[in-house]
Amino acid sequence: MRRRRLAGFAAALVVLACWPAAALAAPFWPVSGQTLQARSISWLFWLVMAIAGLFLLVVLGTLLYVIVAFRGREGQPDPRPVYGHLRLEMWWAGIPFAILVAVFIFTVREVGVETAIAPDALPITLIGHQWWWEFQYPGAVSANELHVPVGRQVRLQLLSADVVHNFWVPELAGKEQMVPGQTNLWTFTPEQPGRYDGACAEYCGTQHGWMRLTVFADAPADFDRWLAGQGQPVSQQVLSQHQDALRLYTANACGACHAISGVSNGKAAPDLTHLGSRSTIGAGVLQNTPDNLAAWIQDAQQFKPGSYMPKFRLSDADARQLAAFLEDLR
Ligand code: CUA
């Protein structure tokens, strides 16, 4: 019995020790803010962590001391119970209260650290879907990979097409709700070029876990080039090269859900006009390679069970042909 209890205690210690290590290794750890908001969130995070850590040490230290120093001894009578100790109670209510007030003041100070909208702010509408992201730029539509220019304020309008989602890119911004029937605004100014991982941070159904997004902060000239490219329809040359694939696309009613500029205008699923220029498919579930895309088209359920992309009975050759066409949409 005693040994089993000791084993349980050791297991609990191991879990406790692993938890911070696992959290540190996770990609969504709010410690390296790359924008004004993200830095203010990191700062708050460390402030609260420091206070909590200090109290953890004080409380655990006191507890250990009391356990050892006042342990029961043979033949000793029970200690006299204490009922009510006003001064002590005032301390242990007063100190947490003062800490909460201080944290509250710091939090309020950091909320809305960047609310003024710059005259040249770039407006982008983000729409959350089960389980992918739609991005509407002036003159272009994209999905799951958000490009933003470095040094220019980005003004996000956050919407949802179905249930509540939550936009979260820890290194760039805090969490912001995406609520059906409501428009939430969020602004941030990317400072460093790079690639930033994000995810949906509100449980929104079966595939909430694969509602990932990637933000690419591009140099302004690169961003302008990218945006101009995304605004282009599919070239006639690509269409005429892939006549057979286009027939498969139509025969399988892909266009009922997906849009390809000049070919179909489905709205229920990601726009594919420039699918070939994205690095992942299925909102992050697979790398965007011709083989992965062909496998995804045949049986998306295998990779993302419960998603709205049905299983298609396509031969390997047909799936590859369709994938080759989609990969040429750059
Ligand atoms: Cu969308 Cu969770």
Tab-separated table of C-alpha atoms and ligand atoms in Angstrom:
chain	number	residue	atom	x	y	z
A	1	MET	CA	0.000	0.000	0.000
A	2	ARG	CA	2.752	2.368	1.093
A	3	ARG	CA	4.847	1.506	-1.964
A	4	ARG	CA	1.918	2.081	-4.293
A	5	ARG	CA	1.305	5.478	-2.753
A	6	LEU	CA	4.977	6.347	-3.210
A	7	ALA	CA	4.811	5.288	-6.869
A	8	GLY	CA	1.755	7.488	-7.386
A	9	PHE	CA	3.551	10.389	-5.780
A	10	ALA	CA	6.615	9.875	-8.017
A	11	ALA	CA	4.398	9.702	-11.134
A	12	ALA	CA	2.701	12.967	-10.150
A	13	LEU	CA	6.117	14.602	-9.702
A	14	VAL	CA	7.231	13.434	-13.172
A	15	VAL	CA	4.039	14.810	-14.760
A	16	LEU	CA	4.499	18.117	-12.945
A	17	ALA	CA	8.105	18.344	-14.151
A	18	CYS	CA	7.210	17.465	-17.760
A	19	TRP	CA	4.380	19.921	-18.105
A	20	PRO	CA	6.510	23.128	-18.241
A	21	ALA	CA	9.005	21.384	-20.541
A	22	ALA	CA	6.230	20.354	-22.946
A	23	ALA	CA	4.722	23.842	-22.827
A	24	LEU	CA	8.084	25.415	-23.633
A	25	ALA	CA	8.484	23.144	-26.660
A	26	ALA	CA	4.986	23.909	-28.013
A	27	PRO	CA	4.713	26.265	-30.988
A	28	PHE	CA	1.958	28.302	-29.338
A	29	TRP	CA	3.822	29.784	-26.444
A	30	PRO	CA	3.343	33.498	-25.944
A	31	VAL	CA	6.941	34.427	-25.197
A	32	SER	CA	8.355	35.905	-28.381
A	33	GLY	CA	6.110	38.791	-29.341
A	34	GLN	CA	6.861	40.284	-32.760
A	35	THR	CA	4.346	43.143	-32.639
A	36	LEU	CA	3.328	45.767	-30.112
A	37	GLN	CA	0.296	43.731	-28.971
A	38	ALA	CA	2.132	40.418	-28.817
A	39	ARG	CA	4.923	41.979	-26.773
A	40	SER	CA	2.457	43.490	-24.331
A	41	ILE	CA	0.781	40.082	-23.982
A	42	SER	CA	4.183	38.416	-23.400
A	43	TRP	CA	4.976	41.000	-20.770
A	44	LEU	CA	1.665	40.406	-18.957
A	45	PHE	CA	2.177	36.673	-19.248
A	46	TRP	CA	5.575	36.856	-17.553
A	47	LEU	CA	4.298	39.266	-14.894
A	48	VAL	CA	1.476	36.908	-13.909
A	49	MET	CA	3.829	33.918	-14.191
A	50	ALA	CA	6.351	35.570	-11.858
A	51	ILE	CA	3.709	36.431	-9.244
A	52	ALA	CA	2.192	32.957	-9.457
A	53	GLY	CA	5.652	31.333	-9.303
A	54	LEU	CA	6.632	33.358	-6.253
A	55	PHE	CA	3.459	32.385	-4.435
A	56	LEU	CA	3.826	28.766	-5.445
A	57	LEU	CA	7.262	28.735	-3.817
A	58	VAL	CA	6.080	30.525	-0.673
A	59	VAL	CA	3.003	28.315	-0.225
A	60	LEU	CA	4.775	25.035	-1.016
A	61	GLY	CA	7.758	26.018	1.127
A	62	THR	CA	5.522	26.855	4.090
A	63	LEU	CA	3.549	23.656	3.578
A	64	LEU	CA	6.701	21.506	3.535
A	65	TYR	CA	8.094	23.270	6.596
A	66	VAL	CA	4.845	22.790	8.522
A	67	ILE	CA	4.595	19.126	7.522
A	68	VAL	CA	8.096	18.442	8.807
A	69	ALA	CA	8.317	20.773	11.817
A	70	PHE	CA	4.873	20.040	13.245
A	71	ARG	CA	4.554	16.371	12.391
A	72	GLY	CA	2.756	14.197	14.939
A	73	ARG	CA	5.004	12.604	17.556
A	74	GLU	CA	4.444	9.572	19.755
A	75	GLY	CA	2.536	10.393	22.939
A	76	GLN	CA	1.896	14.018	21.969
A	77	PRO	CA	-1.646	15.357	22.550
A	78	ASP	CA	-3.632	16.907	19.645
A	79	PRO	CA	-2.841	20.601	19.203
A	80	ARG	CA	-5.420	23.161	20.306
A	81	PRO	CA	-7.705	24.023	17.344
A	82	VAL	CA	-7.911	27.672	16.322
A	83	TYR	CA	-11.301	29.101	15.347
A	84	GLY	CA	-11.203	32.474	13.626
A	85	HIS	CA	-8.148	34.683	13.477
A	86	LEU	CA	-9.203	38.046	12.128
A	87	ARG	CA	-5.748	39.507	11.539
A	88	LEU	CA	-4.553	36.413	9.659
A	89	GLU	CA	-7.741	36.273	7.595
A	90	MET	CA	-7.364	39.916	6.618
A	91	TRP	CA	-3.850	39.208	5.366
A	92	TRP	CA	-4.759	36.210	3.289
A	93	ALA	CA	-7.737	37.965	1.759
A	94	GLY	CA	-5.982	41.328	1.388
A	95	ILE	CA	-2.793	40.174	-0.359
A	96	PRO	CA	-4.535	38.217	-3.175
A	97	PHE	CA	-6.989	41.093	-3.576
A	98	ALA	CA	-4.152	43.639	-3.966
A	99	ILE	CA	-2.416	41.363	-6.501
A	100	LEU	CA	-5.593	40.907	-8.544
A	101	VAL	CA	-6.190	44.669	-8.577
A	102	ALA	CA	-2.604	45.261	-9.766
A	103	VAL	CA	-2.898	42.614	-12.504
A	104	PHE	CA	-6.256	44.072	-13.531
A	105	ILE	CA	-4.742	47.574	-13.859
A	106	PHE	CA	-1.817	46.266	-15.921
A	107	THR	CA	-4.203	44.256	-18.115
A	108	VAL	CA	-6.494	47.209	-18.778
A	109	ARG	CA	-3.435	49.291	-19.637
A	110	GLU	CA	-2.324	46.707	-22.215
A	111	VAL	CA	-5.743	46.160	-23.793
A	112	GLY	CA	-6.124	48.138	-26.979
A	113	VAL	CA	-2.449	49.068	-27.074
A	114	GLU	CA	-2.868	49.778	-30.801
A	115	THR	CA	-6.377	50.973	-31.541
A	116	ALA	CA	-5.760	54.022	-33.741
A	117	ILE	CA	-6.289	53.141	-37.377
A	118	ALA	CA	-3.565	54.347	-39.719
A	119	PRO	CA	-4.778	56.089	-42.904
A	120	ASP	CA	-2.879	53.576	-45.071
A	121	ALA	CA	-4.013	50.536	-43.077
A	122	LEU	CA	-4.531	47.413	-45.182
A	123	PRO	CA	-8.082	46.090	-44.758
A	124	ILE	CA	-8.440	42.297	-44.793
A	125	THR	CA	-11.633	40.403	-43.995
A	126	LEU	CA	-11.152	37.095	-42.222
A	127	ILE	CA	-14.002	34.617	-42.247
A	128	GLY	CA	-13.872	31.545	-40.054
A	129	HIS	CA	-15.373	28.355	-41.504
A	130	GLN	CA	-15.576	24.806	-40.184
A	131	TRP	CA	-12.547	24.164	-40.529
A	132	TRP	CA	-10.609	26.631	-42.614
A	133	TRP	CA	-9.946	30.340	-42.987
A	134	GLU	CA	-11.106	32.625	-45.789
A	135	PHE	CA	-9.160	35.836	-46.393
A	136	GLN	CA	-10.611	38.633	-48.513
A	137	TYR	CA	-8.105	41.248	-49.647
A	138	PRO	CA	-8.884	44.269	-51.762
A	139	GLY	CA	-9.069	42.555	-55.174
A	140	ALA	CA	-8.231	38.986	-54.163
A	141	VAL	CA	-9.456	36.021	-52.114
A	142	SER	CA	-7.279	33.408	-50.448
A	143	ALA	CA	-7.463	30.710	-47.790
A	144	ASN	CA	-5.477	29.419	-44.817
A	145	GLU	CA	-2.304	31.402	-45.576
A	146	LEU	CA	-2.429	35.055	-44.700
A	147	HIS	CA	0.094	37.377	-46.326
A	148	VAL	CA	0.715	40.769	-44.727
A	149	PRO	CA	3.199	43.537	-45.521
A	150	VAL	CA	5.916	44.390	-42.994
A	151	GLY	CA	5.736	47.923	-41.603
A	152	ARG	CA	2.155	48.620	-42.624
A	153	GLN	CA	-0.782	48.407	-40.285
A	154	VAL	CA	-3.158	45.552	-41.027
A	155	ARG	CA	-6.790	46.048	-40.145
A	156	LEU	CA	-8.615	42.767	-39.780
A	157	GLN	CA	-12.372	42.437	-39.909
A	158	LEU	CA	-13.199	39.145	-38.252
A	159	LEU	CA	-16.367	37.264	-39.163
A	160	SER	CA	-17.676	33.744	-39.014
A	161	ALA	CA	-19.706	31.774	-41.522
A	162	ASP	CA	-21.008	29.212	-39.056
A	163	VAL	CA	-19.971	28.879	-35.391
A	164	VAL	CA	-17.679	30.835	-33.081
A	165	HIS	CA	-14.012	30.579	-34.036
A	166	ASN	CA	-11.021	32.415	-32.629
A	167	PHE	CA	-8.140	33.946	-34.546
A	168	TRP	CA	-4.851	33.358	-32.738
A	169	VAL	CA	-1.306	33.941	-33.972
A	170	PRO	CA	0.634	34.157	-30.674
A	171	GLU	CA	3.688	35.949	-32.043
A	172	LEU	CA	1.605	38.624	-33.785
A	173	ALA	CA	-1.545	39.204	-31.792
A	174	GLY	CA	-3.763	38.024	-28.991
A	175	LYS	CA	-6.853	35.925	-29.442
A	176	GLU	CA	-9.829	37.527	-31.110
A	177	GLN	CA	-13.265	35.969	-31.366
A	178	MET	CA	-14.954	35.389	-34.717
A	179	VAL	CA	-18.665	35.422	-34.004
A	180	PRO	CA	-21.485	34.728	-36.497
A	181	GLY	CA	-23.486	37.888	-37.208
A	182	GLN	CA	-20.926	40.183	-35.627
A	183	THR	CA	-17.874	41.995	-36.980
A	184	ASN	CA	-14.873	42.237	-34.683
A	185	LEU	CA	-11.945	44.465	-35.533
A	186	TRP	CA	-8.303	43.825	-34.851
A	187	THR	CA	-5.260	45.812	-35.908
A	188	PHE	CA	-1.576	45.011	-35.772
A	189	THR	CA	1.583	46.099	-37.548
A	190	PRO	CA	3.970	43.305	-38.576
A	191	GLU	CA	7.561	44.301	-37.802
A	192	GLN	CA	9.711	41.336	-38.835
A	193	PRO	CA	9.462	39.443	-42.110
A	194	GLY	CA	8.842	35.769	-41.496
A	195	ARG	CA	6.419	32.939	-41.112
A	196	TYR	CA	4.149	32.770	-38.091
A	197	ASP	CA	1.973	29.841	-37.066
A	198	GLY	CA	-1.555	30.347	-35.892
A	199	ALA	CA	-4.606	28.315	-35.003
A	200	CYS	CA	-8.253	28.530	-34.156
A	201	ALA	CA	-8.437	28.993	-30.381
A	202	GLU	CA	-12.117	28.288	-29.778
A	203	TYR	CA	-13.491	24.773	-29.910
A	204	CYS	CA	-15.595	24.770	-33.082
A	205	GLY	CA	-16.317	21.118	-33.804
A	206	THR	CA	-14.645	17.888	-34.895
A	207	GLN	CA	-11.716	19.364	-36.781
A	208	HIS	CA	-11.006	22.371	-34.558
A	209	GLY	CA	-7.519	20.867	-34.106
A	210	TRP	CA	-6.823	21.165	-37.831
A	211	MET	CA	-7.980	24.715	-38.233
A	212	ARG	CA	-4.456	26.041	-38.552
A	213	LEU	CA	-3.251	29.077	-40.415
A	214	THR	CA	0.101	30.494	-41.399
A	215	VAL	CA	0.872	34.187	-41.588
A	216	PHE	CA	3.594	35.302	-43.969
A	217	ALA	CA	4.922	38.768	-43.197
A	218	ASP	CA	6.464	39.862	-46.515
A	219	ALA	CA	8.633	42.824	-47.476
A	220	PRO	CA	6.266	45.472	-48.952
A	221	ALA	CA	7.405	44.912	-52.560
A	222	ASP	CA	7.018	41.122	-52.201
A	223	PHE	CA	3.584	41.590	-50.695
A	224	ASP	CA	2.456	43.876	-53.543
A	225	ARG	CA	3.680	41.311	-56.073
A	226	TRP	CA	1.929	38.495	-54.207
A	227	LEU	CA	-1.345	40.432	-53.985
A	228	ALA	CA	-1.255	41.394	-57.666
A	229	GLY	CA	-0.693	37.707	-58.518
A	230	GLN	CA	-3.595	36.550	-56.329
A	231	GLY	CA	-5.898	38.988	-58.132
A	232	GLN	CA	-5.185	37.381	-61.515
A	233	PRO	CA	-7.638	34.865	-62.973
A	234	VAL	CA	-6.387	31.498	-64.231
A	235	SER	CA	-4.561	31.914	-67.538
A	236	GLN	CA	-6.107	30.495	-70.694
A	237	GLN	CA	-2.860	28.641	-71.262
A	238	VAL	CA	-3.212	26.665	-68.006
A	239	LEU	CA	-6.875	25.958	-68.763
A	240	SER	CA	-6.146	24.664	-72.249
A	241	GLN	CA	-3.270	22.535	-70.928
A	242	HIS	CA	-5.581	20.801	-68.460
A	243	GLN	CA	-8.743	20.145	-70.492
A	244	ASP	CA	-9.123	16.595	-69.141
A	245	ALA	CA	-8.647	17.705	-65.534
A	246	LEU	CA	-11.218	20.444	-66.068
A	247	ARG	CA	-13.702	17.826	-67.268
A	248	LEU	CA	-13.046	15.821	-64.070
A	249	TYR	CA	-13.469	18.990	-62.022
A	250	THR	CA	-16.877	19.578	-63.613
A	251	ALA	CA	-17.989	15.930	-63.592
A	252	ASN	CA	-17.290	15.610	-59.871
A	253	ALA	CA	-19.018	18.923	-59.098
A	254	CYS	CA	-15.910	20.296	-57.353
A	255	GLY	CA	-17.097	23.757	-58.374
A	256	ALA	CA	-20.248	23.445	-56.271
A	257	CYS	CA	-18.102	24.145	-53.196
A	258	HIS	CA	-14.841	25.555	-54.584
A	259	ALA	CA	-14.206	28.656	-56.656
A	260	ILE	CA	-11.657	28.923	-59.443
A	261	SER	CA	-11.766	32.345	-61.013
A	262	GLY	CA	-13.334	32.011	-64.461
A	263	VAL	CA	-14.268	28.333	-63.917
A	264	SER	CA	-16.547	27.985	-60.881
A	265	ASN	CA	-17.702	30.100	-57.980
A	266	GLY	CA	-18.588	27.774	-55.097
A	267	LYS	CA	-18.378	29.506	-51.736
A	268	ALA	CA	-18.535	26.668	-49.198
A	269	ALA	CA	-14.880	25.672	-49.407
A	270	PRO	CA	-11.502	27.331	-50.032
A	271	ASP	CA	-10.943	29.294	-53.250
A	272	LEU	CA	-8.576	27.288	-55.443
A	273	THR	CA	-7.622	29.965	-57.986
A	274	HIS	CA	-4.069	30.078	-56.604
A	275	LEU	CA	-3.923	26.833	-54.659
A	276	GLY	CA	-0.536	25.948	-56.163
A	277	SER	CA	1.045	28.946	-54.429
A	278	ARG	CA	0.140	27.714	-50.929
A	279	SER	CA	2.408	25.556	-48.825
A	280	THR	CA	-0.222	23.398	-47.112
A	281	ILE	CA	-3.640	21.905	-47.845
A	282	GLY	CA	-6.573	21.115	-45.559
A	283	ALA	CA	-5.803	24.115	-43.276
A	284	GLY	CA	-2.386	22.759	-42.370
A	285	VAL	CA	-3.066	19.025	-42.284
A	286	LEU	CA	-0.776	18.172	-45.247
A	287	GLN	CA	2.129	19.708	-47.112
A	288	ASN	CA	1.002	20.893	-50.519
A	289	THR	CA	2.669	18.368	-52.845
A	290	PRO	CA	1.137	16.745	-55.955
A	291	ASP	CA	1.069	13.319	-54.234
A	292	ASN	CA	-0.545	14.661	-51.064
A	293	LEU	CA	-3.075	16.646	-53.064
A	294	ALA	CA	-4.044	13.599	-55.153
A	295	ALA	CA	-4.459	11.523	-51.967
A	296	TRP	CA	-6.468	14.332	-50.361
A	297	ILE	CA	-8.813	14.585	-53.369
A	298	GLN	CA	-9.474	10.834	-53.292
A	299	ASP	CA	-10.058	10.578	-49.563
A	300	ALA	CA	-9.838	13.739	-47.496
A	301	GLN	CA	-11.620	11.923	-44.652
A	302	GLN	CA	-8.544	9.797	-44.139
A	303	PHE	CA	-6.570	12.934	-43.226
A	304	LYS	CA	-9.280	15.118	-41.737
A	305	PRO	CA	-12.177	12.960	-40.534
A	306	GLY	CA	-15.435	14.878	-40.287
A	307	SER	CA	-14.401	17.657	-42.642
A	308	TYR	CA	-16.882	18.654	-45.343
A	309	MET	CA	-14.648	17.477	-48.194
A	310	PRO	CA	-16.275	14.181	-49.224
A	311	LYS	CA	-14.523	11.063	-50.379
A	312	PHE	CA	-14.353	10.882	-54.175
A	313	ARG	CA	-14.236	7.624	-56.089
A	314	LEU	CA	-11.483	8.665	-58.456
A	315	SER	CA	-8.897	6.395	-60.018
A	316	ASP	CA	-5.290	7.144	-59.091
A	317	ALA	CA	-4.679	8.467	-62.615
A	318	ASP	CA	-7.675	10.815	-62.464
A	319	ALA	CA	-6.742	12.091	-59.001
A	320	ARG	CA	-3.198	12.751	-60.161
A	321	GLN	CA	-4.452	14.573	-63.243
A	322	LEU	CA	-6.709	16.778	-61.131
A	323	ALA	CA	-3.890	17.430	-58.655
A	324	ALA	CA	-1.512	18.398	-61.484
A	325	PHE	CA	-4.056	20.945	-62.728
A	326	LEU	CA	-4.612	22.402	-59.245
A	327	GLU	CA	-0.878	22.608	-58.572
A	328	ASP	CA	-0.511	24.666	-61.760
A	329	LEU	CA	-2.895	27.265	-60.323
A	330	ARG	CA	-0.223	29.582	-58.989
B	1	CUA	CU1	-12.478	27.135	-35.595
B	1	CUA	CU2	-11.878	26.100	-33.565
